[in-house]
């Protein structure tokens, strides 16, 4: 399915209206539909008013109960996926203030337990030195002092042993020379030091060898409920279980390509030494 960013945010009400129309076409009251679906009437009402998002199981029950034809089922599934997708463009984030995005991420990190990060081309803020964070924001036209401070504050979450983190970085992400060589060596050393945290699993994917799966984006999966996909112009937020499952499957494949523990530390030490030399 192709997602047009301009569409995102609209389909929630469209989905609610379509489900309500399907119920009426089937000659069912909200109460009768609720009984057929083994749901409460109040839940049907909240779904039809767009106050709650129906799960895939909810949709399957409703579509079966109203005997929707295949072409309508396809339309509902497409709307459901769009309704569970949010687009945050970089220009809007800058207008709001990038530090507000950091507050949003801190809230997500506070409420989540398991984190999976795939880093394709850069090092994420949770793993970055202050110099790397500053360099990553160098082209922002706004004052980024508060954003830098919030990024550094967020790093405290790594030391919460109730949470589990898996970071997979490509060789390009680790070695891209965002900083002068000596500062890059310090950044790589920080990555190596974080591999010793008991709740952090940090792996690197070397450029050598055969790797038949080629990832296209940086992405993060929070628990099994939400995924974010980053590109140059913004962030796509995915809540549809199918999209999350796809990213979990991809992450598992990429994890198989990565080196961890002593092997990862040896490779990081080699790259750090190369920077210093």
mmCIF file of C-alpha atoms in Angstrom, residues 12-275:
data_model
loop_
_atom_site.group_PDB
_atom_site.id
_atom_site.type_symbol
_atom_site.label_atom_id
_atom_site.label_comp_id
_atom_site.label_asym_id
_atom_site.label_seq_id
_atom_site.Cartn_x
_atom_site.Cartn_y
_atom_site.Cartn_z
ATOM 1 C CA UNK A 12 -9.959 7.773 11.366
ATOM 2 C CA UNK A 13 -13.274 9.561 10.856
ATOM 3 C CA UNK A 14 -13.684 8.026 7.390
ATOM 4 C CA UNK A 15 -13.318 4.536 8.871
ATOM 5 C CA UNK A 16 -15.805 5.306 11.649
ATOM 6 C CA UNK A 17 -18.327 6.690 9.156
ATOM 7 C CA UNK A 18 -17.943 3.706 6.824
ATOM 8 C CA UNK A 19 -18.500 1.183 9.629
ATOM 9 C CA UNK A 20 -21.615 3.064 10.710
ATOM 10 C CA UNK A 21 -22.911 3.115 7.123
ATOM 11 C CA UNK A 22 -22.265 -0.633 6.735
ATOM 12 C CA UNK A 23 -24.292 -1.330 9.887
ATOM 13 C CA UNK A 24 -27.203 0.738 8.596
ATOM 14 C CA UNK A 25 -27.071 -0.918 5.163
ATOM 15 C CA UNK A 26 -27.300 -4.297 6.906
ATOM 16 C CA UNK A 27 -30.458 -3.109 8.722
ATOM 17 C CA UNK A 28 -28.878 -3.516 12.159
ATOM 18 C CA UNK A 29 -29.183 -1.345 15.241
ATOM 19 C CA UNK A 30 -26.082 -0.722 17.295
ATOM 20 C CA UNK A 31 -27.408 -3.074 19.960
ATOM 21 C CA UNK A 32 -28.044 -5.926 17.489
ATOM 22 C CA UNK A 33 -24.600 -5.505 15.910
ATOM 23 C CA UNK A 34 -23.028 -5.537 19.364
ATOM 24 C CA UNK A 35 -24.722 -8.852 20.177
ATOM 25 C CA UNK A 36 -23.601 -10.393 16.881
ATOM 26 C CA UNK A 37 -20.029 -9.271 17.528
ATOM 27 C CA UNK A 38 -20.015 -10.186 21.216
ATOM 28 C CA UNK A 39 -19.179 -6.567 22.111
ATOM 29 C CA UNK A 40 -20.884 -3.969 24.251
ATOM 30 C CA UNK A 41 -23.209 -1.501 22.566
ATOM 31 C CA UNK A 42 -21.162 1.348 24.036
ATOM 32 C CA UNK A 43 -18.008 0.024 22.325
ATOM 33 C CA UNK A 44 -19.794 -0.120 18.957
ATOM 34 C CA UNK A 45 -20.940 3.460 19.532
ATOM 35 C CA UNK A 46 -17.409 4.652 20.386
ATOM 36 C CA UNK A 47 -16.011 2.933 17.267
ATOM 37 C CA UNK A 48 -18.666 4.499 15.031
ATOM 38 C CA UNK A 49 -18.057 7.938 16.537
ATOM 39 C CA UNK A 50 -14.300 7.664 16.013
ATOM 40 C CA UNK A 51 -13.558 7.828 19.728
ATOM 41 C CA UNK A 52 -11.647 4.531 19.778
ATOM 42 C CA UNK A 53 -9.737 2.643 17.117
ATOM 43 C CA UNK A 54 -11.086 -0.852 16.405
ATOM 44 C CA UNK A 55 -8.582 -3.698 16.573
ATOM 45 C CA UNK A 56 -8.191 -6.107 13.666
ATOM 46 C CA UNK A 57 -10.315 -8.622 15.576
ATOM 47 C CA UNK A 58 -13.009 -5.973 16.105
ATOM 48 C CA UNK A 59 -13.016 -5.219 12.375
ATOM 49 C CA UNK A 60 -13.227 -8.895 11.439
ATOM 50 C CA UNK A 61 -16.237 -9.385 13.723
ATOM 51 C CA UNK A 62 -18.033 -6.287 12.434
ATOM 52 C CA UNK A 63 -17.377 -7.040 8.762
ATOM 53 C CA UNK A 64 -18.608 -10.613 9.216
ATOM 54 C CA UNK A 65 -21.703 -9.435 11.078
ATOM 55 C CA UNK A 66 -22.718 -6.961 8.345
ATOM 56 C CA UNK A 67 -21.803 -9.457 5.579
ATOM 57 C CA UNK A 68 -19.556 -6.920 3.830
ATOM 58 C CA UNK A 69 -18.550 -7.799 0.229
ATOM 59 C CA UNK A 70 -14.825 -8.341 -0.592
ATOM 60 C CA UNK A 71 -14.312 -4.906 -2.182
ATOM 61 C CA UNK A 72 -15.696 -3.187 0.930
ATOM 62 C CA UNK A 73 -13.524 -5.339 3.198
ATOM 63 C CA UNK A 74 -10.465 -4.215 1.219
ATOM 64 C CA UNK A 75 -11.492 -0.558 1.603
ATOM 65 C CA UNK A 76 -11.996 -0.970 5.371
ATOM 66 C CA UNK A 77 -8.615 -2.673 5.829
ATOM 67 C CA UNK A 78 -6.875 0.106 3.866
ATOM 68 C CA UNK A 79 -8.573 2.797 5.958
ATOM 69 C CA UNK A 80 -7.710 0.928 9.163
ATOM 70 C CA UNK A 81 -4.043 0.841 8.263
ATOM 71 C CA UNK A 82 -4.022 4.550 7.395
ATOM 72 C CA UNK A 83 -5.931 5.358 10.588
ATOM 73 C CA UNK A 84 -3.138 3.649 12.537
ATOM 74 C CA UNK A 85 -0.409 5.607 10.737
ATOM 75 C CA UNK A 86 0.796 9.097 11.629
ATOM 76 C CA UNK A 87 3.207 11.331 9.717
ATOM 77 C CA UNK A 88 5.381 13.910 11.500
ATOM 78 C CA UNK A 89 7.308 16.046 9.022
ATOM 79 C CA UNK A 90 10.574 17.662 10.076
ATOM 80 C CA UNK A 91 9.483 21.203 9.200
ATOM 81 C CA UNK A 92 6.444 20.948 11.487
ATOM 82 C CA UNK A 93 8.578 19.464 14.265
ATOM 83 C CA UNK A 94 10.994 22.384 13.968
ATOM 84 C CA UNK A 95 8.140 24.894 14.103
ATOM 85 C CA UNK A 96 6.818 23.260 17.288
ATOM 86 C CA UNK A 97 10.310 23.136 18.761
ATOM 87 C CA UNK A 98 12.479 20.029 18.582
ATOM 88 C CA UNK A 99 12.691 19.863 22.380
ATOM 89 C CA UNK A 100 8.940 19.047 22.430
ATOM 90 C CA UNK A 101 9.658 15.957 20.321
ATOM 91 C CA UNK A 102 12.252 14.969 22.921
ATOM 92 C CA UNK A 103 9.614 15.249 25.656
ATOM 93 C CA UNK A 104 7.289 13.060 23.580
ATOM 94 C CA UNK A 105 10.039 10.444 23.135
ATOM 95 C CA UNK A 106 10.854 10.533 26.850
ATOM 96 C CA UNK A 107 7.203 9.762 27.608
ATOM 97 C CA UNK A 108 7.258 6.855 25.169
ATOM 98 C CA UNK A 109 10.446 5.527 26.762
ATOM 99 C CA UNK A 110 8.924 5.855 30.211
ATOM 100 C CA UNK A 111 5.837 3.823 29.289
ATOM 101 C CA UNK A 112 7.637 1.103 27.268
ATOM 102 C CA UNK A 113 9.645 -1.883 28.485
ATOM 103 C CA UNK A 114 11.314 -3.403 25.432
ATOM 104 C CA UNK A 115 13.039 -1.380 22.722
ATOM 105 C CA UNK A 116 14.487 -2.466 19.390
ATOM 106 C CA UNK A 117 16.517 0.095 17.434
ATOM 107 C CA UNK A 118 17.853 -0.444 13.921
ATOM 108 C CA UNK A 119 20.260 2.362 12.984
ATOM 109 C CA UNK A 120 21.059 2.493 9.285
ATOM 110 C CA UNK A 121 23.144 5.627 8.828
ATOM 111 C CA UNK A 122 23.538 7.522 12.127
ATOM 112 C CA UNK A 123 23.850 6.893 15.852
ATOM 113 C CA UNK A 124 20.714 7.565 17.887
ATOM 114 C CA UNK A 125 20.668 10.193 20.629
ATOM 115 C CA UNK A 126 20.441 7.602 23.412
ATOM 116 C CA UNK A 127 23.921 6.345 22.450
ATOM 117 C CA UNK A 128 25.526 9.659 21.464
ATOM 118 C CA UNK A 129 28.204 11.814 23.043
ATOM 119 C CA UNK A 130 27.310 15.510 23.542
ATOM 120 C CA UNK A 131 29.580 16.395 20.602
ATOM 121 C CA UNK A 132 27.797 13.960 18.305
ATOM 122 C CA UNK A 133 24.362 15.272 19.344
ATOM 123 C CA UNK A 134 25.467 18.846 18.731
ATOM 124 C CA UNK A 135 26.826 17.948 15.284
ATOM 125 C CA UNK A 136 23.644 16.070 14.348
ATOM 126 C CA UNK A 137 21.637 19.256 14.982
ATOM 127 C CA UNK A 138 24.118 21.665 13.405
ATOM 128 C CA UNK A 139 21.922 22.383 10.359
ATOM 129 C CA UNK A 140 18.804 23.241 12.367
ATOM 130 C CA UNK A 141 17.922 26.937 11.937
ATOM 131 C CA UNK A 142 16.545 27.188 15.485
ATOM 132 C CA UNK A 143 18.309 27.325 18.850
ATOM 133 C CA UNK A 144 18.911 23.682 19.795
ATOM 134 C CA UNK A 145 20.328 24.209 23.299
ATOM 135 C CA UNK A 146 17.223 22.801 25.009
ATOM 136 C CA UNK A 147 17.012 19.924 22.524
ATOM 137 C CA UNK A 148 20.602 18.883 23.282
ATOM 138 C CA UNK A 149 19.901 19.010 27.016
ATOM 139 C CA UNK A 150 16.746 16.899 26.657
ATOM 140 C CA UNK A 151 18.564 14.317 24.504
ATOM 141 C CA UNK A 152 21.237 13.942 27.170
ATOM 142 C CA UNK A 153 18.610 13.665 29.927
ATOM 143 C CA UNK A 154 16.862 10.879 28.016
ATOM 144 C CA UNK A 155 20.017 8.756 28.168
ATOM 145 C CA UNK A 156 19.253 8.025 31.837
ATOM 146 C CA UNK A 157 16.645 5.513 30.685
ATOM 147 C CA UNK A 158 19.461 3.161 29.593
ATOM 148 C CA UNK A 159 20.330 2.591 33.251
ATOM 149 C CA UNK A 160 16.813 1.505 34.210
ATOM 150 C CA UNK A 161 17.314 -2.255 34.530
ATOM 151 C CA UNK A 162 13.560 -2.884 34.294
ATOM 152 C CA UNK A 163 13.832 -2.014 30.595
ATOM 153 C CA UNK A 164 15.533 -4.008 27.808
ATOM 154 C CA UNK A 165 17.251 -2.429 24.814
ATOM 155 C CA UNK A 166 18.562 -3.987 21.625
ATOM 156 C CA UNK A 167 20.501 -1.682 19.292
ATOM 157 C CA UNK A 168 21.681 -2.831 15.878
ATOM 158 C CA UNK A 169 23.980 -0.441 14.032
ATOM 159 C CA UNK A 170 25.376 -0.816 10.533
ATOM 160 C CA UNK A 171 29.074 -0.145 10.004
ATOM 161 C CA UNK A 172 28.036 3.004 8.143
ATOM 162 C CA UNK A 173 26.049 4.262 11.133
ATOM 163 C CA UNK A 174 29.032 3.757 13.439
ATOM 164 C CA UNK A 175 31.736 5.099 11.145
ATOM 165 C CA UNK A 176 30.031 7.936 9.253
ATOM 166 C CA UNK A 177 32.433 10.852 9.988
ATOM 167 C CA UNK A 178 29.967 13.338 11.455
ATOM 168 C CA UNK A 179 32.761 14.565 13.754
ATOM 169 C CA UNK A 180 36.531 15.016 13.386
ATOM 170 C CA UNK A 181 38.449 11.717 13.815
ATOM 171 C CA UNK A 182 39.408 12.120 17.486
ATOM 172 C CA UNK A 183 35.820 12.950 18.483
ATOM 173 C CA UNK A 184 34.509 10.051 16.377
ATOM 174 C CA UNK A 185 36.885 7.730 18.243
ATOM 175 C CA UNK A 186 35.358 8.902 21.542
ATOM 176 C CA UNK A 187 31.869 8.268 20.169
ATOM 177 C CA UNK A 188 32.813 4.735 19.109
ATOM 178 C CA UNK A 189 34.376 4.135 22.527
ATOM 179 C CA UNK A 190 31.077 5.137 24.133
ATOM 180 C CA UNK A 191 29.264 2.516 22.076
ATOM 181 C CA UNK A 192 31.738 -0.114 23.278
ATOM 182 C CA UNK A 193 31.275 0.924 26.910
ATOM 183 C CA UNK A 194 27.483 0.591 26.657
ATOM 184 C CA UNK A 195 27.805 -3.060 25.591
ATOM 185 C CA UNK A 196 28.656 -3.838 29.217
ATOM 186 C CA UNK A 197 25.229 -2.745 30.526
ATOM 187 C CA UNK A 198 23.289 -5.855 31.501
ATOM 188 C CA UNK A 199 20.010 -4.627 29.987
ATOM 189 C CA UNK A 200 21.554 -3.340 26.748
ATOM 190 C CA UNK A 201 22.340 -5.579 23.783
ATOM 191 C CA UNK A 202 24.336 -3.653 21.186
ATOM 192 C CA UNK A 203 25.326 -5.234 17.887
ATOM 193 C CA UNK A 204 27.101 -4.016 14.781
ATOM 194 C CA UNK A 205 26.682 -5.229 11.199
ATOM 195 C CA UNK A 206 29.997 -5.147 9.308
ATOM 196 C CA UNK A 207 29.908 -4.259 5.638
ATOM 197 C CA UNK A 208 31.705 -7.482 4.683
ATOM 198 C CA UNK A 209 30.031 -10.790 3.913
ATOM 199 C CA UNK A 210 26.785 -11.723 2.184
ATOM 200 C CA UNK A 211 23.598 -10.166 3.559
ATOM 201 C CA UNK A 212 20.663 -10.807 1.208
ATOM 202 C CA UNK A 213 18.194 -8.535 3.055
ATOM 203 C CA UNK A 214 18.796 -4.809 2.437
ATOM 204 C CA UNK A 215 16.952 -2.499 4.896
ATOM 205 C CA UNK A 216 15.758 0.864 3.596
ATOM 206 C CA UNK A 217 15.165 2.903 6.766
ATOM 207 C CA UNK A 218 16.114 3.526 10.355
ATOM 208 C CA UNK A 219 13.350 2.236 12.627
ATOM 209 C CA UNK A 220 12.451 1.605 16.270
ATOM 210 C CA UNK A 221 9.909 -0.810 17.733
ATOM 211 C CA UNK A 222 8.505 -0.043 21.203
ATOM 212 C CA UNK A 223 7.300 -3.211 22.946
ATOM 213 C CA UNK A 224 5.096 -4.885 20.314
ATOM 214 C CA UNK A 225 2.668 -1.989 20.007
ATOM 215 C CA UNK A 226 4.286 0.869 18.076
ATOM 216 C CA UNK A 227 6.993 1.381 15.449
ATOM 217 C CA UNK A 228 8.607 4.559 14.169
ATOM 218 C CA UNK A 229 10.328 4.784 10.776
ATOM 219 C CA UNK A 230 12.649 7.715 10.073
ATOM 220 C CA UNK A 231 13.777 9.289 6.833
ATOM 221 C CA UNK A 232 15.323 12.617 5.858
ATOM 222 C CA UNK A 233 12.042 14.559 5.902
ATOM 223 C CA UNK A 234 10.291 13.155 8.970
ATOM 224 C CA UNK A 235 8.962 10.217 10.936
ATOM 225 C CA UNK A 236 6.166 7.736 10.196
ATOM 226 C CA UNK A 237 4.473 6.320 13.316
ATOM 227 C CA UNK A 238 2.870 2.894 12.843
ATOM 228 C CA UNK A 239 0.335 1.278 15.159
ATOM 229 C CA UNK A 240 -1.185 -1.321 12.828
ATOM 230 C CA UNK A 241 -0.203 -4.800 14.141
ATOM 231 C CA UNK A 242 0.661 -5.949 10.602
ATOM 232 C CA UNK A 243 3.174 -3.131 10.167
ATOM 233 C CA UNK A 244 4.682 -3.792 13.592
ATOM 234 C CA UNK A 245 4.974 -7.525 12.884
ATOM 235 C CA UNK A 246 6.722 -6.771 9.593
ATOM 236 C CA UNK A 247 9.311 -4.614 11.369
ATOM 237 C CA UNK A 248 9.805 -7.210 14.104
ATOM 238 C CA UNK A 249 10.466 -9.849 11.444
ATOM 239 C CA UNK A 250 12.926 -7.546 9.668
ATOM 240 C CA UNK A 251 14.648 -6.752 12.955
ATOM 241 C CA UNK A 252 15.079 -10.471 13.665
ATOM 242 C CA UNK A 253 16.761 -10.935 10.271
ATOM 243 C CA UNK A 254 19.089 -7.974 10.836
ATOM 244 C CA UNK A 255 19.918 -9.238 14.323
ATOM 245 C CA UNK A 256 21.183 -12.414 12.661
ATOM 246 C CA UNK A 257 23.663 -10.331 10.618
ATOM 247 C CA UNK A 258 25.052 -8.482 13.664
ATOM 248 C CA UNK A 259 28.040 -9.170 15.901
ATOM 249 C CA UNK A 260 27.549 -8.852 19.664
ATOM 250 C CA UNK A 261 29.597 -9.040 22.859
ATOM 251 C CA UNK A 262 33.359 -9.551 22.471
ATOM 252 C CA UNK A 263 33.128 -9.683 18.672
ATOM 253 C CA UNK A 264 31.329 -6.334 18.568
ATOM 254 C CA UNK A 265 33.771 -4.771 21.042
ATOM 255 C CA UNK A 266 36.752 -5.979 18.989
ATOM 256 C CA UNK A 267 35.310 -4.439 15.828
ATOM 257 C CA UNK A 268 34.478 -1.173 17.595
ATOM 258 C CA UNK A 269 38.009 -1.030 19.035
ATOM 259 C CA UNK A 270 39.448 -1.530 15.536
ATOM 260 C CA UNK A 271 37.328 1.298 14.124
ATOM 261 C CA UNK A 272 38.199 3.579 17.038
ATOM 262 C CA UNK A 273 41.910 2.918 16.541
ATOM 263 C CA UNK A 274 41.575 3.699 12.837
ATOM 264 C CA UNK A 275 40.052 7.094 13.732
#
